[in-house]
PDB file of C-alpha atoms and ligand atoms in Angstrom:
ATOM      1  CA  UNK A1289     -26.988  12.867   0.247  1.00  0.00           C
ATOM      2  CA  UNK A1290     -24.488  16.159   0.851  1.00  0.00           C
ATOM      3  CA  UNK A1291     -21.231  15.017   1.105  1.00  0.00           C
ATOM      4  CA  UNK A1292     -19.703  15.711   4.565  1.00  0.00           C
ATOM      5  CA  UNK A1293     -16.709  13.780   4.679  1.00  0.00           C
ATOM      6  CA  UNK A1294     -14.255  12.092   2.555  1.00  0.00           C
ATOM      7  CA  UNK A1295     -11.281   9.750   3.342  1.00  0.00           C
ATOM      8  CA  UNK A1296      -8.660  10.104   0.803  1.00  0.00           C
ATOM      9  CA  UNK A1297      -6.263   6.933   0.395  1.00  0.00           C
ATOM     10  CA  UNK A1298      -3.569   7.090  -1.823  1.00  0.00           C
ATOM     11  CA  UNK A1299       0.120   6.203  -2.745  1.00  0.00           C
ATOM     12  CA  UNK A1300       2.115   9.203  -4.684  1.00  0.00           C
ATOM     13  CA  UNK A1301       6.247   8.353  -4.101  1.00  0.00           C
ATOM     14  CA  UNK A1302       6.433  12.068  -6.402  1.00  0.00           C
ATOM     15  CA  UNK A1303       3.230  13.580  -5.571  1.00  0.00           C
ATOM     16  CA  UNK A1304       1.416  13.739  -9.056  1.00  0.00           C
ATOM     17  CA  UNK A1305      -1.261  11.677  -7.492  1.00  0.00           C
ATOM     18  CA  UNK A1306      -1.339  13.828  -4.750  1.00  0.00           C
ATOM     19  CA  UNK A1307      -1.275  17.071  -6.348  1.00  0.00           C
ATOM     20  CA  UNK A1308      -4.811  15.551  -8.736  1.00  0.00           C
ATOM     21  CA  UNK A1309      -6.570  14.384  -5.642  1.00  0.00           C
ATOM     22  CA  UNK A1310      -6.541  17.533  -3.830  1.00  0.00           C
ATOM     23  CA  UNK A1311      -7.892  19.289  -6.748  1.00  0.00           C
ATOM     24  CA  UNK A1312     -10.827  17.165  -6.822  1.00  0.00           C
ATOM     25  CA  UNK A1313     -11.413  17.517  -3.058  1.00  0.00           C
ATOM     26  CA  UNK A1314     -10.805  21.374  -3.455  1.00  0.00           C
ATOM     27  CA  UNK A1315     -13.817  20.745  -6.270  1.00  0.00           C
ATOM     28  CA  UNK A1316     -16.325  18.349  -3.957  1.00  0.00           C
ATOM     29  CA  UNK A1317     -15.797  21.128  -0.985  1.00  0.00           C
ATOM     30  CA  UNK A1318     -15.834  18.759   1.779  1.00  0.00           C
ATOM     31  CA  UNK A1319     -15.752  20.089   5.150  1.00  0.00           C
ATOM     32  CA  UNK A1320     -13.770  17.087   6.669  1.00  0.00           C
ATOM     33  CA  UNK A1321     -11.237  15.257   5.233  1.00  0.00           C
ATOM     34  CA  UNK A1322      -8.728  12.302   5.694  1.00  0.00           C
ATOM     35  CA  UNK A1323      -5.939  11.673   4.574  1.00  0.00           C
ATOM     36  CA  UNK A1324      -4.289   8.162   4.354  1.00  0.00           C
ATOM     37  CA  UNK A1325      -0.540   8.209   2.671  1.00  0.00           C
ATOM     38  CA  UNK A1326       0.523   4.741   1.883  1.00  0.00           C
ATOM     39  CA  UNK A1327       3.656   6.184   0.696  1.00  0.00           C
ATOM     40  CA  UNK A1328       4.529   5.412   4.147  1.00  0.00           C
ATOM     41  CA  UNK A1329       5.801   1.798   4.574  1.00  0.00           C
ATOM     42  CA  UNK A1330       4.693   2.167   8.231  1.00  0.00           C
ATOM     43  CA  UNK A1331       1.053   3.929   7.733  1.00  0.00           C
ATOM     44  CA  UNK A1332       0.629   0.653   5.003  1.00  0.00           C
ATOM     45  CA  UNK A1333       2.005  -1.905   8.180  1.00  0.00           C
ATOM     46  CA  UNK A1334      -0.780  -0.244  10.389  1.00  0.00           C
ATOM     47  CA  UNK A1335      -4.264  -1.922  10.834  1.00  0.00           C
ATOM     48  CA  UNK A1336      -6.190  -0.918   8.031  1.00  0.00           C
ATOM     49  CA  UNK A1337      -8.954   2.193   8.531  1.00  0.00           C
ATOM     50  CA  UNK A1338     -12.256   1.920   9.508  1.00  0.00           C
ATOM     51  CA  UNK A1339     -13.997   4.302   7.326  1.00  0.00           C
ATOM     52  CA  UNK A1340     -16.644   6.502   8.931  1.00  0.00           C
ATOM     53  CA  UNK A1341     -16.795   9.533   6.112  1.00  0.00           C
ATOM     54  CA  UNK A1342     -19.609   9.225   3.601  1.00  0.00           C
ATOM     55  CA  UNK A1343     -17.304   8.826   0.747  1.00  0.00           C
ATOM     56  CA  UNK A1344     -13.877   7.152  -0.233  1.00  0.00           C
ATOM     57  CA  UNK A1345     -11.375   8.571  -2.928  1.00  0.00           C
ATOM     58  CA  UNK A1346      -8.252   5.952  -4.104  1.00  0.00           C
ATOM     59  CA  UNK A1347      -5.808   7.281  -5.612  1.00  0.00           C
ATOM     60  CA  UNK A1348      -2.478   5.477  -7.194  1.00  0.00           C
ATOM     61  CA  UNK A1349      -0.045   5.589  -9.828  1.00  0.00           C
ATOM     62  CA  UNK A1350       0.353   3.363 -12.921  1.00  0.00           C
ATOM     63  CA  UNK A1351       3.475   0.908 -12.390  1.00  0.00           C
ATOM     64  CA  UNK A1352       4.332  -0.772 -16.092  1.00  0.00           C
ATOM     65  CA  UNK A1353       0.510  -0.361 -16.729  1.00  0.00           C
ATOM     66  CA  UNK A1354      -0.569  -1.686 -13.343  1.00  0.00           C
ATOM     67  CA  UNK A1355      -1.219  -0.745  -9.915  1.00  0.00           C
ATOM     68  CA  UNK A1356       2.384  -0.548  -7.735  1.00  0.00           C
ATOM     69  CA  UNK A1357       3.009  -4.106  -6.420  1.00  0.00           C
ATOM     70  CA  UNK A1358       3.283  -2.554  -2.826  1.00  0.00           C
ATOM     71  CA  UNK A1359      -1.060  -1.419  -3.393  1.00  0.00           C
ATOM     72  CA  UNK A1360      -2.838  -4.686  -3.166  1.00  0.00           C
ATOM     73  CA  UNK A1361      -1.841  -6.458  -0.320  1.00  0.00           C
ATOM     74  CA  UNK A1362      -2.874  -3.276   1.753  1.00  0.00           C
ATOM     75  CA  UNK A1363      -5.670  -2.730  -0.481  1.00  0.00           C
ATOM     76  CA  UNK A1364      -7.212  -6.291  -0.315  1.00  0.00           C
ATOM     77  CA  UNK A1365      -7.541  -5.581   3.723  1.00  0.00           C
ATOM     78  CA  UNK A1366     -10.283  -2.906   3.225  1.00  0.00           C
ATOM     79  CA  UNK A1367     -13.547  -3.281   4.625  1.00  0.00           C
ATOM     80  CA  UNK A1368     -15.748  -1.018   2.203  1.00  0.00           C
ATOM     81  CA  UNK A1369     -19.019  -2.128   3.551  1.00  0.00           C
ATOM     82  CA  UNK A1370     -20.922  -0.387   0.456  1.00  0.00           C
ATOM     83  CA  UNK A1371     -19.917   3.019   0.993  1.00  0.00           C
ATOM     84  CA  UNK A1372     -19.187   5.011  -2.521  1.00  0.00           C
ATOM     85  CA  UNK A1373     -15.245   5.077  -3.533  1.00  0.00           C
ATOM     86  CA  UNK A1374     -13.974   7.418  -6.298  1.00  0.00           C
ATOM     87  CA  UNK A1375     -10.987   5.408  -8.162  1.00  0.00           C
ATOM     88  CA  UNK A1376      -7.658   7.768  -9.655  1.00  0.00           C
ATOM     89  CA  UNK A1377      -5.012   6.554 -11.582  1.00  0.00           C
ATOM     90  CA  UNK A1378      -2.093   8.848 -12.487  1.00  0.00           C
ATOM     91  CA  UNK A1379       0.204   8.108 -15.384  1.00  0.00           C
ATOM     92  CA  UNK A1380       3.632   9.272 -16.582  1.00  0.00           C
ATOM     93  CA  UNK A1381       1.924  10.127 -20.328  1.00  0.00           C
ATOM     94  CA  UNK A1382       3.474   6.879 -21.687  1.00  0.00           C
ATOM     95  CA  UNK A1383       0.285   4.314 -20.801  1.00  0.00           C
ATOM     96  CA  UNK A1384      -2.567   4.034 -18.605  1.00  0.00           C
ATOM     97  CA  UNK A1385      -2.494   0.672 -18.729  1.00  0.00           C
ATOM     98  CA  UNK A1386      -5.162  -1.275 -16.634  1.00  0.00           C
ATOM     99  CA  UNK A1387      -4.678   0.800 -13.136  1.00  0.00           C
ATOM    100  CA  UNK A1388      -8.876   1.799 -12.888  1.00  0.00           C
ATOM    101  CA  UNK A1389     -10.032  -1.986 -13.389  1.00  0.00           C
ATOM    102  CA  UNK A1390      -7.435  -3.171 -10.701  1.00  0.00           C
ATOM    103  CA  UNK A1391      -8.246  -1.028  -8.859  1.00  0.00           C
ATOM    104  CA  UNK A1392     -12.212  -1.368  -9.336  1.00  0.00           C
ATOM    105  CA  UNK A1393     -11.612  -5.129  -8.676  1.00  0.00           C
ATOM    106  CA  UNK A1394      -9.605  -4.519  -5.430  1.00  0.00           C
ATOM    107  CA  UNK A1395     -12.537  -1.727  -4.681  1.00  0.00           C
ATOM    108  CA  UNK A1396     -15.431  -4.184  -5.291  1.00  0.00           C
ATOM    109  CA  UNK A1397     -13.728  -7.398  -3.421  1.00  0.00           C
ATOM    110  CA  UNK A1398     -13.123  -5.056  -0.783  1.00  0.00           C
ATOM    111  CA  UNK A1399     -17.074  -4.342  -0.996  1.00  0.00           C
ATOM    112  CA  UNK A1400     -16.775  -0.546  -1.889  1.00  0.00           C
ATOM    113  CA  UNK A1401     -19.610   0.336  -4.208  1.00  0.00           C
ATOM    114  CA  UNK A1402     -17.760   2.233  -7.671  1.00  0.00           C
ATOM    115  CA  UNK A1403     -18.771   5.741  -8.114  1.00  0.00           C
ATOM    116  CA  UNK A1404     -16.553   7.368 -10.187  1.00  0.00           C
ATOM    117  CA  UNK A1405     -13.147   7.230 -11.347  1.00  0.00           C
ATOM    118  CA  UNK A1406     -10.617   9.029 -13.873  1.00  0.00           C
ATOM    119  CA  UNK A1407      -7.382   8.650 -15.238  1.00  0.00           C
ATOM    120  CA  UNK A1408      -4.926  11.686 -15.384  1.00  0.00           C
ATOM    121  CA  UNK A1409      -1.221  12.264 -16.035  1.00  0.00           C
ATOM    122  CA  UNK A1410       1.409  12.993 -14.231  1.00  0.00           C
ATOM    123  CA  UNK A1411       5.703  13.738 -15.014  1.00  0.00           C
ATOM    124  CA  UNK A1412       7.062  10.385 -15.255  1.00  0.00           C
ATOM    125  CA  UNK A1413       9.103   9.083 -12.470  1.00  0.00           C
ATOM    126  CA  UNK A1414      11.403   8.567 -14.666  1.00  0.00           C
ATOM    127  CA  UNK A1415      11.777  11.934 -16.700  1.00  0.00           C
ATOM    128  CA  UNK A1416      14.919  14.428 -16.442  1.00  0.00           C
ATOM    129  CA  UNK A1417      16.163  17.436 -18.248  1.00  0.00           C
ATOM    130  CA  UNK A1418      17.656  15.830 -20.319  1.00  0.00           C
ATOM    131  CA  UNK A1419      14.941  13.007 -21.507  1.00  0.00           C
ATOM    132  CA  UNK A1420      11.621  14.870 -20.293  1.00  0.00           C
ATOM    133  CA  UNK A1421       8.635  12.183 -19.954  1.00  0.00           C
ATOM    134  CA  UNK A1422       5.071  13.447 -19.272  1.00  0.00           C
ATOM    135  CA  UNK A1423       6.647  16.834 -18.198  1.00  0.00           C
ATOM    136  CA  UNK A1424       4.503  19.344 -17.145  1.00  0.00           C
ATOM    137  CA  UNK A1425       1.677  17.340 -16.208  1.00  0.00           C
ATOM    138  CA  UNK A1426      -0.471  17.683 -14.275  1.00  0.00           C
ATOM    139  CA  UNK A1427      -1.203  20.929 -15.540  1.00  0.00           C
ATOM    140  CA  UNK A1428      -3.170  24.052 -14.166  1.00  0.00           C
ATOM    141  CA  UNK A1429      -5.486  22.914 -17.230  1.00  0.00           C
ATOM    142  CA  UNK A1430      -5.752  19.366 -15.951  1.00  0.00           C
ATOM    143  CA  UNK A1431      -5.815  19.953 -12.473  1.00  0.00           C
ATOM    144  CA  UNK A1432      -8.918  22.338 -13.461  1.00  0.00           C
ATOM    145  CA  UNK A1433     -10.390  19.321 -14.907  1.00  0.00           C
ATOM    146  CA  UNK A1434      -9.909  17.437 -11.690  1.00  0.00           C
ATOM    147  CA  UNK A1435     -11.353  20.142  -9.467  1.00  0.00           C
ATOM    148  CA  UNK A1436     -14.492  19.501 -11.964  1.00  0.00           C
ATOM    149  CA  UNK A1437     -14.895  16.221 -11.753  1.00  0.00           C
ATOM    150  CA  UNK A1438     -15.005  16.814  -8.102  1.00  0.00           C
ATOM    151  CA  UNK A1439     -17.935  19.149  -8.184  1.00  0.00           C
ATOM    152  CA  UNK A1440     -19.753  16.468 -10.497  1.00  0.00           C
ATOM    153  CA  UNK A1441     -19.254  13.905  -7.899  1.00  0.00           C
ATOM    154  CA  UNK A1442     -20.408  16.130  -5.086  1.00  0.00           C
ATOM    155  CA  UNK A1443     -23.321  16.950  -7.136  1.00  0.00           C
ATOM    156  CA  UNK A1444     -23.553  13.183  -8.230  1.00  0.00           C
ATOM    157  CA  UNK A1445     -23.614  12.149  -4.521  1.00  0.00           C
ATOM    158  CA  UNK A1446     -26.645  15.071  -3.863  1.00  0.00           C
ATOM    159  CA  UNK A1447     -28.856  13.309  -5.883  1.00  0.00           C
ATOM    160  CA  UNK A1448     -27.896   9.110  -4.171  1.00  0.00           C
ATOM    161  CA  UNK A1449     -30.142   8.187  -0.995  1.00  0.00           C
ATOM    162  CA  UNK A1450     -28.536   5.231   0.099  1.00  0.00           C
ATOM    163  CA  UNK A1451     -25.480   3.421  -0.836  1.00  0.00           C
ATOM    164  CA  UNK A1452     -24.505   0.714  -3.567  1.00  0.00           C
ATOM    165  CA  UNK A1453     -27.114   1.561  -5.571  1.00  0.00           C
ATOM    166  CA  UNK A1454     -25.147   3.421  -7.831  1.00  0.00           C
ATOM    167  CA  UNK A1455     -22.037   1.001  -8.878  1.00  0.00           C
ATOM    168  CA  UNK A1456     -20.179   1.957 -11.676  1.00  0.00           C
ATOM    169  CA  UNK A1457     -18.986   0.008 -14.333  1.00  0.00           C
ATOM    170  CA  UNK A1458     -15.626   1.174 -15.794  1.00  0.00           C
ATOM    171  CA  UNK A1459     -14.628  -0.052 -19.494  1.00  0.00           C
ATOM    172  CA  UNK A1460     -12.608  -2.232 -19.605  1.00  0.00           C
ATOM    173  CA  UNK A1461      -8.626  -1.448 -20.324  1.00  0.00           C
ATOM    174  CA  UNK A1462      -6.018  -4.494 -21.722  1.00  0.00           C
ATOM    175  CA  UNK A1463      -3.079  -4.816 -20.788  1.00  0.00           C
ATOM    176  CA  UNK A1464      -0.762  -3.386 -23.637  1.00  0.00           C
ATOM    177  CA  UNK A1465       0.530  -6.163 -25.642  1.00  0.00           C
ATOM    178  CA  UNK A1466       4.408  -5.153 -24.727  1.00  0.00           C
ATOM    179  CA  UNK A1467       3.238  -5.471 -21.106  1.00  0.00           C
ATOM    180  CA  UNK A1468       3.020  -9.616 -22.154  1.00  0.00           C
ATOM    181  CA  UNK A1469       6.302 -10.015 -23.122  1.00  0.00           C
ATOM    182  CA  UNK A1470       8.244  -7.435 -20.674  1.00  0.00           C
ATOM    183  CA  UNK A1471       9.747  -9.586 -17.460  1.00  0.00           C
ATOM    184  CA  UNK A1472       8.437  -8.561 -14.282  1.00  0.00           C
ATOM    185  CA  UNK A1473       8.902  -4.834 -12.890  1.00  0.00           C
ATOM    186  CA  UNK A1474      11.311  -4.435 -16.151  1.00  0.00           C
ATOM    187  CA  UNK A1475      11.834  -0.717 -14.225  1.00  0.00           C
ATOM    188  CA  UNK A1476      14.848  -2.027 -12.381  1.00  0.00           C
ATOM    189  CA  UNK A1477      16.344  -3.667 -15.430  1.00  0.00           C
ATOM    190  CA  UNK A1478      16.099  -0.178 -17.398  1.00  0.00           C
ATOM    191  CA  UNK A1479      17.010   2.122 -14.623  1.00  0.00           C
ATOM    192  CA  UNK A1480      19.785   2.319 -12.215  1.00  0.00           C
ATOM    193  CA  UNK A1481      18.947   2.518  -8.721  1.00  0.00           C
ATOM    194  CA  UNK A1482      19.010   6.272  -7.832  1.00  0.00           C
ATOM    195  CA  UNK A1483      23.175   6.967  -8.065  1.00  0.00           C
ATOM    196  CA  UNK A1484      24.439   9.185  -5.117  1.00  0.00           C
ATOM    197  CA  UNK A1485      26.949  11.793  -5.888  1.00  0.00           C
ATOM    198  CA  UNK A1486      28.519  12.010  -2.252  1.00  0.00           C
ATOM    199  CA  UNK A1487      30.175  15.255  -2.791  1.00  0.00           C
ATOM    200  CA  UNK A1488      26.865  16.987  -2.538  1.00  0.00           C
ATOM    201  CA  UNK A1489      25.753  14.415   0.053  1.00  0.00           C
ATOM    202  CA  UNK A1490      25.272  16.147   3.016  1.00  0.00           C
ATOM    203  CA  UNK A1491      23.930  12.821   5.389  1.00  0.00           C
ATOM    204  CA  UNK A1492      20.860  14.341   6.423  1.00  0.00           C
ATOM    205  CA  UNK A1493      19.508  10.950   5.411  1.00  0.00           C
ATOM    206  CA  UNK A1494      16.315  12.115   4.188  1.00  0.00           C
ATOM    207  CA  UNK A1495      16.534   9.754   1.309  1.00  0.00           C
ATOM    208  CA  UNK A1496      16.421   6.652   4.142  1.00  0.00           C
ATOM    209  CA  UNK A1497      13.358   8.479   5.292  1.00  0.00           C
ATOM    210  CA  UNK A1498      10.923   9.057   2.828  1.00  0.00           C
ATOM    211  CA  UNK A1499      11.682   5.757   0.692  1.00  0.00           C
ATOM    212  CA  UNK A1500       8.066   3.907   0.429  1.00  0.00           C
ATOM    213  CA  UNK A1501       9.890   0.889   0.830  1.00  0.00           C
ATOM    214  CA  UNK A1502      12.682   1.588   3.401  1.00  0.00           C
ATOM    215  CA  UNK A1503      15.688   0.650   0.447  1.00  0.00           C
ATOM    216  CA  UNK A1504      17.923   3.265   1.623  1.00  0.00           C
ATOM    217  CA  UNK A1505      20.387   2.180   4.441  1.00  0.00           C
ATOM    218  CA  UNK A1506      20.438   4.583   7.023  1.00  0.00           C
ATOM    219  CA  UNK A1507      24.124   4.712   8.055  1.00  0.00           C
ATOM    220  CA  UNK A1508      25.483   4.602   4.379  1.00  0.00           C
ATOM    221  CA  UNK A1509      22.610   5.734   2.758  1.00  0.00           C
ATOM    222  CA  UNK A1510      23.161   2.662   0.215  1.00  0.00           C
ATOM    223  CA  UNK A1511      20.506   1.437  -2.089  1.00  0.00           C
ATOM    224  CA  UNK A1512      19.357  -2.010  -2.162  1.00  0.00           C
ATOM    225  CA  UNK A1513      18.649  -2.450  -5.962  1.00  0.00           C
ATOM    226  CA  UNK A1514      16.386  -5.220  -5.909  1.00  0.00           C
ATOM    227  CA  UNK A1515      13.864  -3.568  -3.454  1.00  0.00           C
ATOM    228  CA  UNK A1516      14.381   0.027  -4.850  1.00  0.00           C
ATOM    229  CA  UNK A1517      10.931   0.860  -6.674  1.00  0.00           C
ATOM    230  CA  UNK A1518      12.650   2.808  -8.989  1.00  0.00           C
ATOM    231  CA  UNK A1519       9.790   5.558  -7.904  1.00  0.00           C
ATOM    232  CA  UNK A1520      13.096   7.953  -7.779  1.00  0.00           C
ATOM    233  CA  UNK A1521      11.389   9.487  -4.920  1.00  0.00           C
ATOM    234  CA  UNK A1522      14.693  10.089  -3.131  1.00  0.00           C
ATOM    235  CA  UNK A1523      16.181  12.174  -6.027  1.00  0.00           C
ATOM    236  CA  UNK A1524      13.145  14.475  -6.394  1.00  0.00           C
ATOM    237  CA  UNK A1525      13.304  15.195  -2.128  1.00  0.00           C
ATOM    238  CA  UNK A1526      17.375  15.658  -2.025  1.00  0.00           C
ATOM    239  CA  UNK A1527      17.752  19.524  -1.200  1.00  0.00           C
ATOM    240  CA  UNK A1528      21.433  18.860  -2.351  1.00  0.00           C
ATOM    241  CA  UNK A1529      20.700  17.179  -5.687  1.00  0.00           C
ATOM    242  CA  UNK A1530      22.970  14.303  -4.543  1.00  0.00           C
ATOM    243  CA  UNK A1531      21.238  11.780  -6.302  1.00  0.00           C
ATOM    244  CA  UNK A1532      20.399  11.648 -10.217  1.00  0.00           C
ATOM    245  CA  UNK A1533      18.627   9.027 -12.271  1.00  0.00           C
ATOM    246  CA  UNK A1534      20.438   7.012 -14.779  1.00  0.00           C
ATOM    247  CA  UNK A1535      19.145   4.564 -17.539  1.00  0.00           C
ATOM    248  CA  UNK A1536      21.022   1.238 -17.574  1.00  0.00           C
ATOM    249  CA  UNK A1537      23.103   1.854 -21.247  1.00  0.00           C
ATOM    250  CA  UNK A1538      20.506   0.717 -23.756  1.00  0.00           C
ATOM    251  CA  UNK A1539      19.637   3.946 -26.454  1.00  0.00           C
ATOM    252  CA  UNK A1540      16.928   1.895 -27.504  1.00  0.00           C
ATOM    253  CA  UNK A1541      15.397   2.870 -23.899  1.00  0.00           C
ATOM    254  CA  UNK A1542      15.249   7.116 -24.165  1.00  0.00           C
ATOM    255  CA  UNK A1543      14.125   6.367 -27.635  1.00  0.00           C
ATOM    256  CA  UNK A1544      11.488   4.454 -26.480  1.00  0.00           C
ATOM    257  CA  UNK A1545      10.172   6.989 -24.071  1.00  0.00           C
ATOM    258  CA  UNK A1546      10.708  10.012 -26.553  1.00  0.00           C
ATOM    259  CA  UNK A1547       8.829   8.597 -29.258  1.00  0.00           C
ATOM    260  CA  UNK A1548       5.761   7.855 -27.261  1.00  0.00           C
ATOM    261  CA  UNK A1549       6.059  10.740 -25.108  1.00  0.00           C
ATOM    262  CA  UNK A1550       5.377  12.363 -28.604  1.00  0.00           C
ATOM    263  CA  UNK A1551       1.829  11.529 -28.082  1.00  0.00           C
ATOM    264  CA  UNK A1552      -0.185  13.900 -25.811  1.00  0.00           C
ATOM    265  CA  UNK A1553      -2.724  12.194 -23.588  1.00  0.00           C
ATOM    266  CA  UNK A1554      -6.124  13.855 -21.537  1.00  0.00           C
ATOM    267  CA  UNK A1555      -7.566  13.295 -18.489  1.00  0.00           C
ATOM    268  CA  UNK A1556     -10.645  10.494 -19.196  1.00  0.00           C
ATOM    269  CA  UNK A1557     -13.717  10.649 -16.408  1.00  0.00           C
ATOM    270  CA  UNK A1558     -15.989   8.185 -15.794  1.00  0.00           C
ATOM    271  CA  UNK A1559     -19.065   9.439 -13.625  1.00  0.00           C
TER     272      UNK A1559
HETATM  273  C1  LIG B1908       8.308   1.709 -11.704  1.00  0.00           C
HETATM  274  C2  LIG B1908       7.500   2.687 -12.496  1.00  0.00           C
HETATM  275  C3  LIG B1908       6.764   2.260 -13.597  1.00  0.00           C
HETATM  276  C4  LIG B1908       5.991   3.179 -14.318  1.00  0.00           C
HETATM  277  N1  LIG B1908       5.223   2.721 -15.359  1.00  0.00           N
HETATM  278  C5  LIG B1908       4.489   3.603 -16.085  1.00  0.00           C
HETATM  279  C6  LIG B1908       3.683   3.157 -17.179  1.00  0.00           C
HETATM  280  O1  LIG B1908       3.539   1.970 -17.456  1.00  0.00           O
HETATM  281  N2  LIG B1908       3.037   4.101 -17.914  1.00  0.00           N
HETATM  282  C7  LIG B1908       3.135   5.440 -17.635  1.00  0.00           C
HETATM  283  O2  LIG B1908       2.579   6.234 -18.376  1.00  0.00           O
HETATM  284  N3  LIG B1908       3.834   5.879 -16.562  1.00  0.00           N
HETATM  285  C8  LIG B1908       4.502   4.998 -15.785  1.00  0.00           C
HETATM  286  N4  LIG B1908       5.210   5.429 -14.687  1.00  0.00           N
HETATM  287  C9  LIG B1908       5.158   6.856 -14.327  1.00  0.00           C
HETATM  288  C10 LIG B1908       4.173   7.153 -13.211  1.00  0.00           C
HETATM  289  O3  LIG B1908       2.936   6.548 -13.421  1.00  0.00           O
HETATM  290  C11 LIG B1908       3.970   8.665 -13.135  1.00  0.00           C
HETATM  291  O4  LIG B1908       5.198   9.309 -13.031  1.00  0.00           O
HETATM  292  C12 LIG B1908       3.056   9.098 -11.992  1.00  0.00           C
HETATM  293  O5  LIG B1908       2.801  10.471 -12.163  1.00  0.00           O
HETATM  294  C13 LIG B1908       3.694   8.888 -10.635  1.00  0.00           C
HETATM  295  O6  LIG B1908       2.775   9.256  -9.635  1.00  0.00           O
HETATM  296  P1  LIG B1908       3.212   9.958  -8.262  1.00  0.00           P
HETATM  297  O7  LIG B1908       3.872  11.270  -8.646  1.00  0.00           O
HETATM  298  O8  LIG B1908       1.949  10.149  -7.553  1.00  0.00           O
HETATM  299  O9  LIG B1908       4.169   9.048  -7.591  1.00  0.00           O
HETATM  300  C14 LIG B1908       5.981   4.541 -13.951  1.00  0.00           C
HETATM  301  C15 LIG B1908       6.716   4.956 -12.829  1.00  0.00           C
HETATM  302  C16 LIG B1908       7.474   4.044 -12.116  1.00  0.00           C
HETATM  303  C17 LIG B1908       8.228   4.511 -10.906  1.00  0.00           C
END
């Protein structure tokens, strides 16, 4: 079957996800594409797609080694009525986690037939100059890698007549055994929300507008800590550097991330 069209579907607060999945489109040479940002709180309130192109690509980033509580919901509203879907997890070089069998779960309940998926890495949300996490990542290596495994799924898809026939079975992944232990979304006990320096604040309000889950306050531009995602979104899109990231005091926290940051993780494809 030649591959014709693709629907991409994806959430990418700092656009690591983003950045991977266009290099694998750029690799399957698609002539039409779509593009479906969850990002957006209101594209992920909107009835969900009907999906016309002959192949699906999901894309999302690892949340303390899961799929970003705001994902599922949406995701469990799919109709995939067999058609192929290509899953993507992006992590901050710390731990993968179990983001591809979520996701393969969500895909399959969803009735999506698995074609191929991959893990790659991304910066962490998380990382600064001064405590770098995952930095540099994607790189022009990596996102070579991802342009290749989109030419292997084009050329994977050449060879298919008829869907479902072709469902994928991805390894399975556990959930790291620190995972059991850590309380729920442990991100907003070890990180500040995003701390505004209001001397550089300009108001354009920009922050209000691109937060995935609407925590900024428009007038005051406050954050509301306990729906904040942490995804530090905000800071990365401030033209004025007005907002930073801060760890909640805890040393034990930077060392943490240093020490397994030590550790230098690949891209893994499963096709
Ligand atoms: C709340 C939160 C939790 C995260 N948990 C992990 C994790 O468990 N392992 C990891 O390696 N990276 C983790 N990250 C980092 C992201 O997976 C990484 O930065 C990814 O590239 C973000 O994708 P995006 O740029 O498309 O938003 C976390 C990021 C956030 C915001």
């Amino acid at each position: 079957m030649t591959v014709n069209s693709a629907a991409v579907i994806f959430f990418s607060p700092t656009g690591n996800t983003k950045k991977v999945l266009k290099s694998i489109l750029a690799g399957m040479n698609v002539p039409k594409t779509r593009m479906i940002d969850l990002t957006s709180p209101t594209v992920r309130a909107s009835t969900p797609p009907i999906f016309e192109e002959d192949i699906v690509i999901l894309g999302s980033p690892v949340y303390q080694s899961k799929v970003p509580p705001v994902l599922p919901p949406y995701l469990r509203n799919l109709k995939g009525n067999g058609k192929p879907i290509v899953l993507v997890s992006v992590y901050g070089n710390i731990e993968q986690g179990i983001v591809l069998n979520e996701l393969a779960s969500l895909a399959a309940e969803a009735g999506f037939s698995i074609f191929a998926a991959g893990s790659f890495i991304g910066e962490h949300s998380f990382s600064t100059d001064k405590l770098p996490i995952g930095e540099g990542h994607p790189s022009q290596n990596e996102l070579g890698i991802a342009e290749d495994f989109g030419k292997k799924i084009r050329e994977k898809m050449s060879g298919i007549n008829g869907m479902g026939a072709h469902s994928l079975t991805i390894p399975g992944h556990k959930l790291p055994l620190l995972d059991h232990f850590l309380p729920e979304y442990v991100s907003r006990k070890i990180t500040k929300p995003p701390v505004v320096d209001m001397k550089n604040c300009d108001r354009c309000g920009i922050c209000a507008r691109i937060c995935p889950v609407s925590a900024v306050e428009k007038e005051k531009l406050m954050v509301d800590g306990n729906v904040c995602l942490r995804c530090f979104r905000c800071v990365r899109t401030c033209k004025k550097k007005a907002r930073s990231i801060e760890f909640n005091a805890k040393p034990i926290i930077p060392l943490f991330f240093t020490l397994k940051n030590k550790v230098k993780h690949a891209p893994v494809l499963y096709i």
